[in-house]
Amino acid sequence: MRVKVEEKVLNENQRLAQELRHRFAENGVFVANLISAPGSGKTSLLERTLARLPRDSRVAVLTGDIQTENDARRLEKAGFPTKQITTGGTCHLDARMITKAIADWKLADIDTLFIENVGNLVCPSSYDLGEHAKIVLLSVTEGEDKPLKYPAIFAKSELCVINKVDLLPYVSFDIAQARANARMVHPDMEIVETSCTTQTGLDDWLGWLERRRRMAVGEKVMV
Ligand SMILES: Nc1nc2c(ncn2[C@@H]2O[C@H](COP(=O)(O)OP(=O)(O)OP(=O)(O)O)[C@@H](O)[C@H]2O)c(=O)[nH]1
Ligand SMILES: [Mg+2]
C-alpha cells in the first residue's frame, strides 16, 4: 500500500517536472539543483558564485529549507531575485513547490536558475525538479565513504563539488579515496575541489557551470 502511494506521488512529481522542463526550455533557462547533507556549503557556494557574477546577470535563486528564511536572507544580498521555500517538514523540494515559487517570475528574463535543495543526501535524489543538472556537494568533514553510503544522489549528479578543502590539514579525509568512491558509483562524474573560505577552486566550478549552461541552451562551447 505504502509503495503504491509513493509511486503515485513520484509519478505526479514527474508529470509536473516535465512541465517545468518544457517551460525552462521554451524560455532558455538553465537550471542547476544543488544537493548535499546539511551544512556542506550550498549557500556559501552560491554566495561566492553570485558575488562573482556581473551585476546585470539574469540569475535567480530558490532556496529550500524545512524552517527559516535564513538562506534567502543571505543570498538576496547579492541583489538577484531570490525566494525561500520553507517545506514545513518535508525533507526535499518537489516540482509543485518550484512551480508555485516561480509563478510570478517571468522566465524569459532569467538565464540561470539556481535551486538550493533542503539539506539531505537521500530524499532530494528521488524528486525531479525539471533541472538540467543535479550537483552534489560533499564537504571534507563528512567522510570519504559518503558516495558509497548514499549512492543514488552521486549516481544522479553530473558534478561532485568537494568543498571545505581548506580544512584538509585538520581532518582525516582521504580526498583521493573520496574521488575514487564517487567514480565507483558514477564513473563519468566530474569533480571539482573548492573552498568557499579561501575561494580555491571557484574558477573550476564557475567554468563547469558556464560550459554546462551553454550546453543546456544549445550554444557552441569554445573551450
Ligand atoms: N572552513 C570552511 N567552512 C565552510 C566552507 N563552506 C561553508 N563553510 C561553513 O560551513 C557552514 C555551513 O555552510 P552553509 O553554506 O550554510 O551550508 P548549507 O549546505 O547551505 O547548509 P544547509 O542549507 O543548512 O543545508 C557555515 O558555517 C559556513 O561558513 C568552506 O569551504 N570552508
Ligand atoms: Mg543553505
PDB file of N, CA, C and O in Angstrom, residues 43-80:
ATOM      1  N   THR A  43      24.777  27.104   0.426  1.00  0.00           N
ATOM      2  CA  THR A  43      24.509  28.544   0.441  1.00  0.00           C
ATOM      3  C   THR A  43      25.816  29.321   0.278  1.00  0.00           C
ATOM      4  O   THR A  43      25.877  30.308  -0.458  1.00  0.00           O
ATOM      5  N   SER A  44      26.873  28.846   0.939  1.00  0.00           N
ATOM      6  CA  SER A  44      28.174  29.533   0.829  1.00  0.00           C
ATOM      7  C   SER A  44      28.668  29.526  -0.608  1.00  0.00           C
ATOM      8  O   SER A  44      29.160  30.542  -1.109  1.00  0.00           O
ATOM      9  N   LEU A  45      28.535  28.385  -1.295  1.00  0.00           N
ATOM     10  CA  LEU A  45      28.989  28.299  -2.685  1.00  0.00           C
ATOM     11  C   LEU A  45      28.159  29.239  -3.564  1.00  0.00           C
ATOM     12  O   LEU A  45      28.697  29.924  -4.438  1.00  0.00           O
ATOM     13  N   LEU A  46      26.864  29.301  -3.294  1.00  0.00           N
ATOM     14  CA  LEU A  46      26.019  30.217  -4.079  1.00  0.00           C
ATOM     15  C   LEU A  46      26.373  31.670  -3.771  1.00  0.00           C
ATOM     16  O   LEU A  46      26.420  32.502  -4.680  1.00  0.00           O
ATOM     17  N   GLU A  47      26.642  31.973  -2.499  1.00  0.00           N
ATOM     18  CA  GLU A  47      27.041  33.353  -2.159  1.00  0.00           C
ATOM     19  C   GLU A  47      28.280  33.756  -2.943  1.00  0.00           C
ATOM     20  O   GLU A  47      28.343  34.849  -3.515  1.00  0.00           O
ATOM     21  N   ARG A  48      29.286  32.848  -2.944  1.00  0.00           N
ATOM     22  CA  ARG A  48      30.539  33.138  -3.667  1.00  0.00           C
ATOM     23  C   ARG A  48      30.278  33.259  -5.165  1.00  0.00           C
ATOM     24  O   ARG A  48      30.867  34.103  -5.840  1.00  0.00           O
ATOM     25  N   THR A  49      29.406  32.409  -5.687  1.00  0.00           N
ATOM     26  CA  THR A  49      29.099  32.405  -7.125  1.00  0.00           C
ATOM     27  C   THR A  49      28.415  33.706  -7.522  1.00  0.00           C
ATOM     28  O   THR A  49      28.815  34.377  -8.475  1.00  0.00           O
ATOM     29  N   LEU A  50      27.391  34.083  -6.774  1.00  0.00           N
ATOM     30  CA  LEU A  50      26.610  35.287  -7.105  1.00  0.00           C
ATOM     31  C   LEU A  50      27.498  36.532  -7.011  1.00  0.00           C
ATOM     32  O   LEU A  50      27.375  37.450  -7.820  1.00  0.00           O
ATOM     33  N   ALA A  51      28.399  36.530  -6.027  1.00  0.00           N
ATOM     34  CA  ALA A  51      29.271  37.702  -5.842  1.00  0.00           C
ATOM     35  C   ALA A  51      30.197  37.905  -7.029  1.00  0.00           C
ATOM     36  O   ALA A  51      30.662  39.007  -7.277  1.00  0.00           O
ATOM     37  N   ARG A  52      30.490  36.826  -7.740  1.00  0.00           N
ATOM     38  CA  ARG A  52      31.423  36.926  -8.878  1.00  0.00           C
ATOM     39  C   ARG A  52      30.725  37.224 -10.194  1.00  0.00           C
ATOM     40  O   ARG A  52      31.394  37.442 -11.203  1.00  0.00           O
ATOM     41  N   LEU A  53      29.413  37.160 -10.221  1.00  0.00           N
ATOM     42  CA  LEU A  53      28.708  37.383 -11.485  1.00  0.00           C
ATOM     43  C   LEU A  53      28.544  38.876 -11.756  1.00  0.00           C
ATOM     44  O   LEU A  53      28.380  39.663 -10.821  1.00  0.00           O
ATOM     45  N   PRO A  54      28.576  39.266 -13.045  1.00  0.00           N
ATOM     46  CA  PRO A  54      28.292  40.668 -13.361  1.00  0.00           C
ATOM     47  C   PRO A  54      26.911  41.053 -12.827  1.00  0.00           C
ATOM     48  O   PRO A  54      26.001  40.223 -12.798  1.00  0.00           O
ATOM     49  N   ARG A  55      26.773  42.299 -12.407  1.00  0.00           N
ATOM     50  CA  ARG A  55      25.539  42.759 -11.754  1.00  0.00           C
ATOM     51  C   ARG A  55      24.321  42.635 -12.666  1.00  0.00           C
ATOM     52  O   ARG A  55      23.194  42.559 -12.196  1.00  0.00           O
ATOM     53  N   ASP A  56      24.572  42.641 -13.983  1.00  0.00           N
ATOM     54  CA  ASP A  56      23.427  42.559 -14.897  1.00  0.00           C
ATOM     55  C   ASP A  56      23.128  41.107 -15.322  1.00  0.00           C
ATOM     56  O   ASP A  56      22.367  40.883 -16.254  1.00  0.00           O
ATOM     57  N   SER A  57      23.727  40.134 -14.644  1.00  0.00           N
ATOM     58  CA  SER A  57      23.445  38.731 -14.977  1.00  0.00           C
ATOM     59  C   SER A  57      21.975  38.437 -14.706  1.00  0.00           C
ATOM     60  O   SER A  57      21.409  38.919 -13.726  1.00  0.00           O
ATOM     61  N   ARG A  58      21.408  37.617 -15.591  1.00  0.00           N
ATOM     62  CA  ARG A  58      19.976  37.299 -15.442  1.00  0.00           C
ATOM     63  C   ARG A  58      19.849  35.978 -14.680  1.00  0.00           C
ATOM     64  O   ARG A  58      19.605  34.919 -15.240  1.00  0.00           O
ATOM     65  N   VAL A  59      20.070  36.110 -13.346  1.00  0.00           N
ATOM     66  CA  VAL A  59      20.143  34.938 -12.476  1.00  0.00           C
ATOM     67  C   VAL A  59      19.066  35.034 -11.409  1.00  0.00           C
ATOM     68  O   VAL A  59      18.744  36.134 -10.950  1.00  0.00           O
ATOM     69  N   ALA A  60      18.495  33.904 -11.024  1.00  0.00           N
ATOM     70  CA  ALA A  60      17.535  33.878  -9.918  1.00  0.00           C
ATOM     71  C   ALA A  60      17.832  32.663  -9.031  1.00  0.00           C
ATOM     72  O   ALA A  60      18.474  31.705  -9.483  1.00  0.00           O
ATOM     73  N   VAL A  61      17.399  32.754  -7.784  1.00  0.00           N
ATOM     74  CA  VAL A  61      17.729  31.708  -6.813  1.00  0.00           C
ATOM     75  C   VAL A  61      16.498  31.292  -6.015  1.00  0.00           C
ATOM     76  O   VAL A  61      15.750  32.141  -5.512  1.00  0.00           O
ATOM     77  N   LEU A  62      16.314  29.973  -5.893  1.00  0.00           N
ATOM     78  CA  LEU A  62      15.328  29.432  -4.958  1.00  0.00           C
ATOM     79  C   LEU A  62      16.105  28.628  -3.929  1.00  0.00           C
ATOM     80  O   LEU A  62      17.011  27.869  -4.293  1.00  0.00           O
ATOM     81  N   THR A  63      15.758  28.795  -2.665  1.00  0.00           N
ATOM     82  CA  THR A  63      16.464  28.027  -1.649  1.00  0.00           C
ATOM     83  C   THR A  63      15.468  27.345  -0.710  1.00  0.00           C
ATOM     84  O   THR A  63      14.527  27.974  -0.238  1.00  0.00           O
ATOM     85  N   GLY A  64      15.680  26.050  -0.507  1.00  0.00           N
ATOM     86  CA  GLY A  64      14.727  25.259   0.267  1.00  0.00           C
ATOM     87  C   GLY A  64      15.262  24.910   1.639  1.00  0.00           C
ATOM     88  O   GLY A  64      16.436  24.566   1.793  1.00  0.00           O
ATOM     89  N   ASP A  65      14.403  25.023   2.635  1.00  0.00           N
ATOM     90  CA  ASP A  65      14.728  24.578   3.991  1.00  0.00           C
ATOM     91  C   ASP A  65      13.451  24.113   4.655  1.00  0.00           C
ATOM     92  O   ASP A  65      12.349  24.502   4.269  1.00  0.00           O
ATOM     93  N   ILE A  66      13.598  23.325   5.697  1.00  0.00           N
ATOM     94  CA  ILE A  66      12.404  22.891   6.438  1.00  0.00           C
ATOM     95  C   ILE A  66      11.815  24.092   7.188  1.00  0.00           C
ATOM     96  O   ILE A  66      10.611  24.311   7.191  1.00  0.00           O
ATOM     97  N   GLN A  67      12.664  24.865   7.789  1.00  0.00           N
ATOM     98  CA  GLN A  67      12.259  26.072   8.516  1.00  0.00           C
ATOM     99  C   GLN A  67      13.271  27.180   8.278  1.00  0.00           C
ATOM    100  O   GLN A  67      14.422  26.886   7.943  1.00  0.00           O
ATOM    101  N   THR A  68      12.868  28.377   8.532  1.00  0.00           N
ATOM    102  CA  THR A  68      13.650  29.639   8.485  1.00  0.00           C
ATOM    103  C   THR A  68      13.831  30.196   7.075  1.00  0.00           C
ATOM    104  O   THR A  68      13.820  29.467   6.098  1.00  0.00           O
ATOM    105  N   GLU A  69      14.000  31.519   7.072  1.00  0.00           N
ATOM    106  CA  GLU A  69      14.274  32.239   5.815  1.00  0.00           C
ATOM    107  C   GLU A  69      15.750  32.638   5.782  1.00  0.00           C
ATOM    108  O   GLU A  69      16.158  33.505   5.010  1.00  0.00           O
ATOM    109  N   ASN A  70      16.561  32.014   6.633  1.00  0.00           N
ATOM    110  CA  ASN A  70      17.963  32.436   6.792  1.00  0.00           C
ATOM    111  C   ASN A  70      18.732  32.437   5.472  1.00  0.00           C
ATOM    112  O   ASN A  70      19.461  33.383   5.170  1.00  0.00           O
ATOM    113  N   ASP A  71      18.593  31.353   4.705  1.00  0.00           N
ATOM    114  CA  ASP A  71      19.415  31.245   3.494  1.00  0.00           C
ATOM    115  C   ASP A  71      18.996  32.287   2.461  1.00  0.00           C
ATOM    116  O   ASP A  71      19.856  32.882   1.800  1.00  0.00           O
ATOM    117  N   ALA A  72      17.684  32.523   2.328  1.00  0.00           N
ATOM    118  CA  ALA A  72      17.239  33.554   1.368  1.00  0.00           C
ATOM    119  C   ALA A  72      17.790  34.913   1.790  1.00  0.00           C
ATOM    120  O   ALA A  72      18.228  35.703   0.949  1.00  0.00           O
ATOM    121  N   ARG A  73      17.815  35.174   3.098  1.00  0.00           N
ATOM    122  CA  ARG A  73      18.345  36.475   3.567  1.00  0.00           C
ATOM    123  C   ARG A  73      19.812  36.614   3.202  1.00  0.00           C
ATOM    124  O   ARG A  73      20.274  37.690   2.832  1.00  0.00           O
ATOM    125  N   ARG A  74      20.555  35.513   3.321  1.00  0.00           N
ATOM    126  CA  ARG A  74      21.983  35.564   2.944  1.00  0.00           C
ATOM    127  C   ARG A  74      22.129  35.779   1.442  1.00  0.00           C
ATOM    128  O   ARG A  74      22.949  36.576   0.993  1.00  0.00           O
ATOM    129  N   LEU A  75      21.325  35.063   0.668  1.00  0.00           N
ATOM    130  CA  LEU A  75      21.528  35.062  -0.790  1.00  0.00           C
ATOM    131  C   LEU A  75      20.998  36.320  -1.462  1.00  0.00           C
ATOM    132  O   LEU A  75      21.541  36.766  -2.469  1.00  0.00           O
ATOM    133  N   GLU A  76      19.936  36.899  -0.900  1.00  0.00           N
ATOM    134  CA  GLU A  76      19.340  38.067  -1.572  1.00  0.00           C
ATOM    135  C   GLU A  76      20.262  39.290  -1.513  1.00  0.00           C
ATOM    136  O   GLU A  76      20.088  40.235  -2.271  1.00  0.00           O
ATOM    137  N   LYS A  77      21.256  39.217  -0.616  1.00  0.00           N
ATOM    138  CA  LYS A  77      22.215  40.343  -0.513  1.00  0.00           C
ATOM    139  C   LYS A  77      22.951  40.574  -1.836  1.00  0.00           C
ATOM    140  O   LYS A  77      23.441  41.665  -2.096  1.00  0.00           O
ATOM    141  N   ALA A  78      23.044  39.536  -2.668  1.00  0.00           N
ATOM    142  CA  ALA A  78      23.745  39.673  -3.949  1.00  0.00           C
ATOM    143  C   ALA A  78      22.940  40.511  -4.936  1.00  0.00           C
ATOM    144  O   ALA A  78      23.465  40.937  -5.960  1.00  0.00           O
ATOM    145  N   GLY A  79      21.659  40.722  -4.645  1.00  0.00           N
ATOM    146  CA  GLY A  79      20.862  41.617  -5.477  1.00  0.00           C
ATOM    147  C   GLY A  79      20.099  40.951  -6.614  1.00  0.00           C
ATOM    148  O   GLY A  79      19.525  41.635  -7.458  1.00  0.00           O
ATOM    149  N   PHE A  80      20.075  39.626  -6.645  1.00  0.00           N
ATOM    150  CA  PHE A  80      19.318  38.920  -7.680  1.00  0.00           C
ATOM    151  C   PHE A  80      17.995  38.414  -7.085  1.00  0.00           C
ATOM    152  O   PHE A  80      17.901  38.218  -5.875  1.00  0.00           O
TER     153      PHE A  80
END
